[in-house]
PDB file of C-alpha atoms in Angstrom:
ATOM      1  CA  MET A   1      -0.276  -0.083  -0.204  1.00  0.00           C
ATOM      2  CA  SER A   2       1.276   3.699  -0.475  1.00  0.00           C
ATOM      3  CA  LYS A   3       2.031   5.853   1.643  1.00  0.00           C
ATOM      4  CA  ASP A   4      -0.432   8.253   0.981  1.00  0.00           C
ATOM      5  CA  LYS A   5      -3.199   5.467   1.290  1.00  0.00           C
ATOM      6  CA  THR A   6      -1.486   4.524   4.391  1.00  0.00           C
ATOM      7  CA  VAL A   7      -1.901   8.367   5.169  1.00  0.00           C
ATOM      8  CA  GLU A   8      -5.784   8.202   4.410  1.00  0.00           C
ATOM      9  CA  ARG A   9      -6.506   5.216   6.159  1.00  0.00           C
ATOM     10  CA  ILE A  10      -4.696   6.562   9.698  1.00  0.00           C
ATOM     11  CA  LYS A  11      -6.599   9.672   9.492  1.00  0.00           C
ATOM     12  CA  GLY A  12      -9.830   8.287   8.543  1.00  0.00           C
ATOM     13  CA  PHE A  13      -9.159   6.169  11.578  1.00  0.00           C
ATOM     14  CA  MET A  14      -8.011   9.190  13.771  1.00  0.00           C
ATOM     15  CA  ASP A  15     -11.489  11.390  12.717  1.00  0.00           C
ATOM     16  CA  GLU A  16     -13.809   8.527  13.286  1.00  0.00           C
ATOM     17  CA  HIS A  17     -12.707   8.358  16.638  1.00  0.00           C
ATOM     18  CA  GLY A  18     -13.245  11.059  19.420  1.00  0.00           C
ATOM     19  CA  SER A  19     -11.059   9.138  22.732  1.00  0.00           C
ATOM     20  CA  PHE A  20      -7.863   6.454  22.192  1.00  0.00           C
ATOM     21  CA  LEU A  21      -6.832   4.080  24.723  1.00  0.00           C
ATOM     22  CA  LEU A  22      -3.102   3.777  24.250  1.00  0.00           C
ATOM     23  CA  ASN A  23      -1.139   0.687  24.870  1.00  0.00           C
ATOM     24  CA  GLN A  24       2.575   1.287  25.085  1.00  0.00           C
ATOM     25  CA  ASP A  25       4.849  -1.219  26.436  1.00  0.00           C
ATOM     26  CA  GLY A  26       1.951  -2.681  28.347  1.00  0.00           C
ATOM     27  CA  GLU A  27       1.266   0.545  29.661  1.00  0.00           C
ATOM     28  CA  GLU A  28      -2.550   2.237  29.295  1.00  0.00           C
ATOM     29  CA  THR A  29      -3.002   5.804  28.661  1.00  0.00           C
ATOM     30  CA  TYR A  30      -6.267   7.335  28.263  1.00  0.00           C
ATOM     31  CA  CYS A  31      -6.424   9.911  25.616  1.00  0.00           C
ATOM     32  CA  MET A  32      -9.675  12.262  24.990  1.00  0.00           C
ATOM     33  CA  ARG A  33      -8.715  13.480  21.697  1.00  0.00           C
ATOM     34  CA  GLY A  34      -6.220  12.847  18.994  1.00  0.00           C
ATOM     35  CA  TRP A  35      -4.795  13.976  15.289  1.00  0.00           C
ATOM     36  CA  LEU A  36      -2.481  12.805  12.654  1.00  0.00           C
ATOM     37  CA  THR A  37       0.514  15.622  11.633  1.00  0.00           C
ATOM     38  CA  GLY A  38       2.914  14.567   8.802  1.00  0.00           C
ATOM     39  CA  ASP A  39       3.829  11.316  10.261  1.00  0.00           C
ATOM     40  CA  SER A  40       2.883  12.319  13.699  1.00  0.00           C
ATOM     41  CA  ILE A  41       0.285  11.565  15.942  1.00  0.00           C
ATOM     42  CA  CYS A  42      -0.723  13.518  19.119  1.00  0.00           C
ATOM     43  CA  LEU A  43      -2.486  13.029  22.057  1.00  0.00           C
ATOM     44  CA  MET A  44      -3.961  15.108  23.831  1.00  0.00           C
ATOM     45  CA  ARG A  45      -5.411  12.869  27.714  1.00  0.00           C
ATOM     46  CA  ASP A  46      -8.051  16.421  28.213  1.00  0.00           C
ATOM     47  CA  TRP A  47      -8.875  19.540  27.797  1.00  0.00           C
ATOM     48  CA  PHE A  48      -5.824  20.548  30.268  1.00  0.00           C
ATOM     49  CA  ASP A  49      -2.862  18.894  28.820  1.00  0.00           C
ATOM     50  CA  VAL A  50      -0.455  21.218  27.736  1.00  0.00           C
ATOM     51  CA  LEU A  51       2.228  19.272  26.710  1.00  0.00           C
ATOM     52  CA  HIS A  52       0.606  16.472  24.899  1.00  0.00           C
ATOM     53  CA  ARG A  53       2.193  13.603  23.522  1.00  0.00           C
ATOM     54  CA  SER A  54       3.626  13.455  20.014  1.00  0.00           C
ATOM     55  CA  LEU A  55       4.459  10.217  18.567  1.00  0.00           C
ATOM     56  CA  TYR A  56       6.147   9.334  15.200  1.00  0.00           C
ATOM     57  CA  LEU A  57       5.278   7.069  13.050  1.00  0.00           C
ATOM     58  CA  ALA A  58       8.407   5.200  12.528  1.00  0.00           C
ATOM     59  CA  HIS A  59       7.869   3.326   9.959  1.00  0.00           C
ATOM     60  CA  ILE A  60       4.246   4.206   8.538  1.00  0.00           C
ATOM     61  CA  LEU A  61       3.886   2.265   5.596  1.00  0.00           C
ATOM     62  CA  ASN A  62       3.575  -0.770   8.188  1.00  0.00           C
ATOM     63  CA  ALA A  63       1.164   0.530  10.321  1.00  0.00           C
ATOM     64  CA  THR A  64      -2.250  -0.884  10.424  1.00  0.00           C
ATOM     65  CA  VAL A  65      -5.822  -0.260  10.946  1.00  0.00           C
ATOM     66  CA  SER A  66      -7.956  -3.150  12.058  1.00  0.00           C
ATOM     67  CA  ASP A  67     -10.494  -4.263  14.531  1.00  0.00           C
ATOM     68  CA  ASN A  68     -11.139  -0.911  15.434  1.00  0.00           C
ATOM     69  CA  LYS A  69      -7.479  -0.632  16.255  1.00  0.00           C
ATOM     70  CA  LEU A  70      -4.041   1.535  15.315  1.00  0.00           C
ATOM     71  CA  MET A  71      -0.886  -0.386  15.427  1.00  0.00           C
ATOM     72  CA  PHE A  72       2.261   1.185  14.272  1.00  0.00           C
ATOM     73  CA  ASN A  73       6.598   1.421  15.567  1.00  0.00           C
ATOM     74  CA  TYR A  74       6.983   4.317  17.659  1.00  0.00           C
ATOM     75  CA  ILE A  75      10.942   5.105  18.255  1.00  0.00           C
ATOM     76  CA  SER A  76      11.500   7.496  21.135  1.00  0.00           C
ATOM     77  CA  CYS A  77      15.206   8.908  22.392  1.00  0.00           C
ATOM     78  CA  GLU A  78      16.273   8.873  26.028  1.00  0.00           C
ATOM     79  CA  ASP A  79      19.869   9.837  26.684  1.00  0.00           C
ATOM     80  CA  GLU A  80      20.857   9.508  23.447  1.00  0.00           C
ATOM     81  CA  ASN A  81      19.175   5.801  23.253  1.00  0.00           C
ATOM     82  CA  ARG A  82      17.310   4.587  20.240  1.00  0.00           C
ATOM     83  CA  LYS A  83      14.497   3.091  21.490  1.00  0.00           C
ATOM     84  CA  GLU A  84      11.359   1.394  19.096  1.00  0.00           C
ATOM     85  CA  THR A  85       8.542   0.375  20.999  1.00  0.00           C
ATOM     86  CA  ASN A  86       5.351  -1.310  19.551  1.00  0.00           C
ATOM     87  CA  VAL A  87       1.967   0.603  19.774  1.00  0.00           C
ATOM     88  CA  THR A  88      -1.546  -0.049  19.796  1.00  0.00           C
ATOM     89  CA  MET A  89      -4.590   2.526  20.080  1.00  0.00           C
ATOM     90  CA  THR A  90      -7.603   1.489  20.060  1.00  0.00           C
ATOM     91  CA  GLY A  91     -10.507   3.608  19.130  1.00  0.00           C
ATOM     92  CA  TYR A  92     -12.382   3.712  22.128  1.00  0.00           C
ATOM     93  CA  ASP A  93     -15.409   5.576  21.685  1.00  0.00           C
ATOM     94  CA  PRO A  94     -17.086   8.010  18.920  1.00  0.00           C
ATOM     95  CA  VAL A  95     -15.835  11.034  18.316  1.00  0.00           C
ATOM     96  CA  CYS A  96     -18.041  14.429  19.534  1.00  0.00           C
ATOM     97  CA  GLU A  97     -18.173  17.611  17.184  1.00  0.00           C
ATOM     98  CA  ILE A  98     -15.756  19.838  18.444  1.00  0.00           C
ATOM     99  CA  ASN A  99     -15.531  23.314  18.313  1.00  0.00           C
ATOM    100  CA  ASP A 100     -12.238  24.324  16.789  1.00  0.00           C
ATOM    101  CA  LYS A 101     -12.248  28.283  18.586  1.00  0.00           C
ATOM    102  CA  VAL A 102      -9.383  28.886  20.195  1.00  0.00           C
ATOM    103  CA  PHE A 103     -10.364  29.715  24.238  1.00  0.00           C
ATOM    104  CA  PRO A 104      -7.743  31.541  26.291  1.00  0.00           C
ATOM    105  CA  PHE A 105      -8.396  30.440  29.722  1.00  0.00           C
ATOM    106  CA  LYS A 106      -7.313  33.876  31.040  1.00  0.00           C
ATOM    107  CA  ASN A 107     -10.021  34.353  34.024  1.00  0.00           C
ATOM    108  CA  ILE A 108     -11.942  32.050  35.886  1.00  0.00           C
ATOM    109  CA  TYR A 109     -14.316  34.977  36.137  1.00  0.00           C
ATOM    110  CA  TYR A 110     -15.594  33.972  32.363  1.00  0.00           C
ATOM    111  CA  PHE A 111     -14.993  30.601  32.722  1.00  0.00           C
ATOM    112  CA  GLU A 112     -17.444  30.065  35.786  1.00  0.00           C
ATOM    113  CA  PRO A 113     -20.543  31.628  33.972  1.00  0.00           C
ATOM    114  CA  ILE A 114     -20.210  29.360  30.780  1.00  0.00           C
ATOM    115  CA  ILE A 115     -19.669  26.049  32.599  1.00  0.00           C
ATOM    116  CA  ARG A 116     -22.927  26.588  34.651  1.00  0.00           C
ATOM    117  CA  ASN A 117     -24.777  28.126  31.871  1.00  0.00           C
ATOM    118  CA  ALA A 118     -23.442  26.096  28.432  1.00  0.00           C
ATOM    119  CA  ASP A 119     -25.734  22.976  28.534  1.00  0.00           C
ATOM    120  CA  TRP A 120     -24.138  22.146  25.018  1.00  0.00           C
ATOM    121  CA  LEU A 121     -20.788  21.236  27.033  1.00  0.00           C
ATOM    122  CA  VAL A 122     -22.869  18.591  28.937  1.00  0.00           C
ATOM    123  CA  ASP A 123     -21.208  14.736  28.168  1.00  0.00           C
ATOM    124  CA  GLU A 124     -24.760  12.793  28.661  1.00  0.00           C
ATOM    125  CA  GLU A 125     -23.093   9.388  28.739  1.00  0.00           C
ATOM    126  CA  MET A 126     -20.451  10.259  31.489  1.00  0.00           C
ATOM    127  CA  SER A 127     -23.131  12.207  33.403  1.00  0.00           C
ATOM    128  CA  GLY A 128     -25.633  10.786  35.945  1.00  0.00           C
ATOM    129  CA  VAL A 129     -27.429  10.726  39.724  1.00  0.00           C
ATOM    130  CA  LYS A 130     -25.247   9.531  42.017  1.00  0.00           C
ATOM    131  CA  ASP A 131     -26.297   9.697  46.175  1.00  0.00           C
ATOM    132  CA  GLY A 132     -29.136  12.127  45.207  1.00  0.00           C
ATOM    133  CA  ILE A 133     -26.373  14.517  43.498  1.00  0.00           C
ATOM    134  CA  ILE A 134     -26.846  15.312  39.514  1.00  0.00           C
ATOM    135  CA  TYR A 135     -23.230  15.334  37.931  1.00  0.00           C
ATOM    136  CA  CYS A 136     -22.997  16.847  34.301  1.00  0.00           C
ATOM    137  CA  VAL A 137     -20.124  15.977  33.325  1.00  0.00           C
ATOM    138  CA  LEU A 138     -18.553  18.627  30.758  1.00  0.00           C
ATOM    139  CA  ASP A 139     -16.783  18.326  27.259  1.00  0.00           C
ATOM    140  CA  LEU A 140     -14.251  20.845  27.046  1.00  0.00           C
ATOM    141  CA  PHE A 141     -13.733  20.411  23.673  1.00  0.00           C
ATOM    142  CA  ARG A 142     -16.924  21.401  22.900  1.00  0.00           C
ATOM    143  CA  LEU A 143     -16.002  24.586  24.057  1.00  0.00           C
ATOM    144  CA  GLY A 144     -12.851  24.861  21.553  1.00  0.00           C
ATOM    145  CA  ARG A 145      -9.169  24.384  21.718  1.00  0.00           C
ATOM    146  CA  LEU A 146      -7.450  25.854  25.114  1.00  0.00           C
ATOM    147  CA  ASP A 147      -4.986  28.824  24.070  1.00  0.00           C
ATOM    148  CA  PHE A 148      -1.973  27.189  25.885  1.00  0.00           C
ATOM    149  CA  VAL A 149       0.123  30.617  25.236  1.00  0.00           C
ATOM    150  CA  ASN A 150      -2.551  33.033  26.523  1.00  0.00           C
ATOM    151  CA  SER A 151      -3.852  31.013  29.449  1.00  0.00           C
ATOM    152  CA  ASN A 152      -3.533  31.918  32.589  1.00  0.00           C
ATOM    153  CA  SER A 153      -1.542  29.062  34.805  1.00  0.00           C
ATOM    154  CA  THR A 154      -2.379  30.884  37.823  1.00  0.00           C
ATOM    155  CA  ASP A 155      -6.211  29.961  37.220  1.00  0.00           C
ATOM    156  CA  PHE A 156      -5.365  26.071  36.925  1.00  0.00           C
ATOM    157  CA  ARG A 157      -3.782  26.290  40.441  1.00  0.00           C
ATOM    158  CA  TYR A 158      -6.882  27.936  40.938  1.00  0.00           C
ATOM    159  CA  LEU A 159      -9.042  24.870  40.134  1.00  0.00           C
ATOM    160  CA  ASP A 160      -6.559  22.252  41.784  1.00  0.00           C
ATOM    161  CA  ARG A 161      -6.428  24.048  44.798  1.00  0.00           C
ATOM    162  CA  ASP A 162      -7.558  21.127  46.497  1.00  0.00           C
ATOM    163  CA  LEU A 163      -5.520  19.003  45.030  1.00  0.00           C
ATOM    164  CA  LYS A 164      -2.264  20.716  45.596  1.00  0.00           C
ATOM    165  CA  ALA A 165      -1.294  19.408  41.759  1.00  0.00           C
ATOM    166  CA  GLY A 166       0.658  22.426  41.020  1.00  0.00           C
ATOM    167  CA  ARG A 167       0.081  21.783  37.432  1.00  0.00           C
ATOM    168  CA  LEU A 168      -2.529  19.397  36.530  1.00  0.00           C
ATOM    169  CA  HIS A 169       0.016  17.411  34.735  1.00  0.00           C
ATOM    170  CA  THR A 170       2.911  16.048  35.978  1.00  0.00           C
ATOM    171  CA  PRO A 171       4.489  12.861  35.983  1.00  0.00           C
ATOM    172  CA  GLN A 172       3.396  11.983  39.709  1.00  0.00           C
ATOM    173  CA  PHE A 173      -0.424  13.187  38.818  1.00  0.00           C
ATOM    174  CA  ASN A 174      -1.325  10.764  35.781  1.00  0.00           C
ATOM    175  CA  ASP A 175      -5.391  10.824  35.473  1.00  0.00           C
ATOM    176  CA  THR A 176      -7.411  12.730  32.219  1.00  0.00           C
ATOM    177  CA  LEU A 177      -9.523  15.525  33.750  1.00  0.00           C
ATOM    178  CA  THR A 178     -12.592  17.275  32.803  1.00  0.00           C
ATOM    179  CA  ILE A 179     -15.004  19.531  34.828  1.00  0.00           C
ATOM    180  CA  TYR A 180     -18.021  18.853  36.549  1.00  0.00           C
ATOM    181  CA  ARG A 181     -20.978  20.791  37.340  1.00  0.00           C
ATOM    182  CA  ALA A 182     -23.261  19.376  40.447  1.00  0.00           C
ATOM    183  CA  CYS A 183     -26.137  20.044  42.264  1.00  0.00           C
ATOM    184  CA  GLN A 184     -28.731  17.918  44.456  1.00  0.00           C
ATOM    185  CA  GLU A 185     -31.545  16.243  42.731  1.00  0.00           C
ATOM    186  CA  ASN A 186     -34.182  18.168  44.959  1.00  0.00           C
ATOM    187  CA  GLY A 187     -33.185  21.104  43.143  1.00  0.00           C
ATOM    188  CA  LEU A 188     -32.610  22.771  46.738  1.00  0.00           C
ATOM    189  CA  GLY A 189     -29.437  24.940  47.155  1.00  0.00           C
ATOM    190  CA  ASP A 190     -26.596  26.249  44.755  1.00  0.00           C
ATOM    191  CA  SER A 191     -24.664  24.657  41.633  1.00  0.00           C
ATOM    192  CA  TRP A 192     -20.931  23.601  42.677  1.00  0.00           C
ATOM    193  CA  TYR A 193     -18.198  22.186  40.174  1.00  0.00           C
ATOM    194  CA  GLY A 194     -15.099  20.800  40.335  1.00  0.00           C
ATOM    195  CA  LEU A 195     -12.242  18.314  38.240  1.00  0.00           C
ATOM    196  CA  TRP A 196     -13.728  15.069  37.243  1.00  0.00           C
ATOM    197  CA  SER A 197     -11.649  12.120  37.078  1.00  0.00           C
ATOM    198  CA  VAL A 198     -12.777  10.452  33.568  1.00  0.00           C
ATOM    199  CA  THR A 199     -10.475   7.424  34.143  1.00  0.00           C
ATOM    200  CA  LYS A 200     -11.981   6.708  37.327  1.00  0.00           C
ATOM    201  CA  GLN A 201     -15.403   8.402  36.993  1.00  0.00           C
ATOM    202  CA  ILE A 202     -15.815  10.429  40.377  1.00  0.00           C
ATOM    203  CA  PRO A 203     -15.649  14.060  41.275  1.00  0.00           C
ATOM    204  CA  LEU A 204     -11.853  14.917  42.564  1.00  0.00           C
ATOM    205  CA  ASN A 205     -12.587  18.012  44.441  1.00  0.00           C
ATOM    206  CA  ARG A 206     -15.315  20.568  45.057  1.00  0.00           C
ATOM    207  CA  LEU A 207     -15.425  24.598  44.519  1.00  0.00           C
ATOM    208  CA  ASP A 208     -18.567  26.738  45.206  1.00  0.00           C
ATOM    209  CA  PHE A 209     -19.141  29.510  42.772  1.00  0.00           C
ATOM    210  CA  GLU A 210     -18.131  32.476  44.516  1.00  0.00           C
ATOM    211  CA  GLU A 211     -19.361  35.378  41.586  1.00  0.00           C
ATOM    212  CA  LYS A 212     -22.864  36.402  40.501  1.00  0.00           C
ATOM    213  CA  PHE A 213     -23.374  37.532  37.108  1.00  0.00           C
ATOM    214  CA  SER A 214     -25.561  40.121  35.809  1.00  0.00           C
ATOM    215  CA  GLU A 215     -27.622  38.929  32.835  1.00  0.00           C
ATOM    216  CA  LYS A 216     -26.026  41.425  30.396  1.00  0.00           C
ATOM    217  CA  ILE A 217     -22.760  39.855  31.157  1.00  0.00           C
ATOM    218  CA  LEU A 218     -24.185  36.116  31.142  1.00  0.00           C
ATOM    219  CA  LYS A 219     -25.495  36.956  27.690  1.00  0.00           C
ATOM    220  CA  LYS A 220     -21.902  38.712  26.397  1.00  0.00           C
ATOM    221  CA  VAL A 221     -19.708  36.031  28.133  1.00  0.00           C
ATOM    222  CA  LEU A 222     -22.216  33.019  26.635  1.00  0.00           C
ATOM    223  CA  THR A 223     -21.367  35.039  23.447  1.00  0.00           C
ATOM    224  CA  PHE A 224     -18.140  34.849  23.433  1.00  0.00           C
ATOM    225  CA  ALA A 225     -18.266  30.960  23.600  1.00  0.00           C
TER     226      ALA A 225
END
């Protein structure tokens, strides 16, 4: 098969699935988004993944797509040692519609009303009711792609202040994260939100809304989103 045909099949696989289970040397990592750039596959664990993983297809003509899996060889260089590993990617679930707009995470002030009121961000498969609490799990890729350059890292620390992670992704904090919005099932009391573990399907912390917004500000913010 020609290189163009192989690239076409790989791109089709990446476009077909939204999430992937990456198996490399027996270690599995869940990635919520992925795409093909040239001979490299880019994978993001979640919306907050600033240092997304890029895997170079060492022998692209040997890459195969079959039975919902993409298999290829990947070469990495550690301490000037060239290492080739076998990689298998499994399509995890159907892709949702992704917003191509770039979203700068500059101010928590603008982020709070968006995740409180934008029901189109809710992932119905991951959301549900547990112990009398309604959890609305949000797919932030529907909001847009995070602008890493123009985003304020202090706001990330605000989100994970209860986890004390410093940054949402470090080698010591290996998880796939998104945001949840929650309220009591009986409708009483205010909503709250926090970080949600996609891999464990549990809330990781709780942050109460501290700001109240006028209809004018709310309309402006949601239009921006």
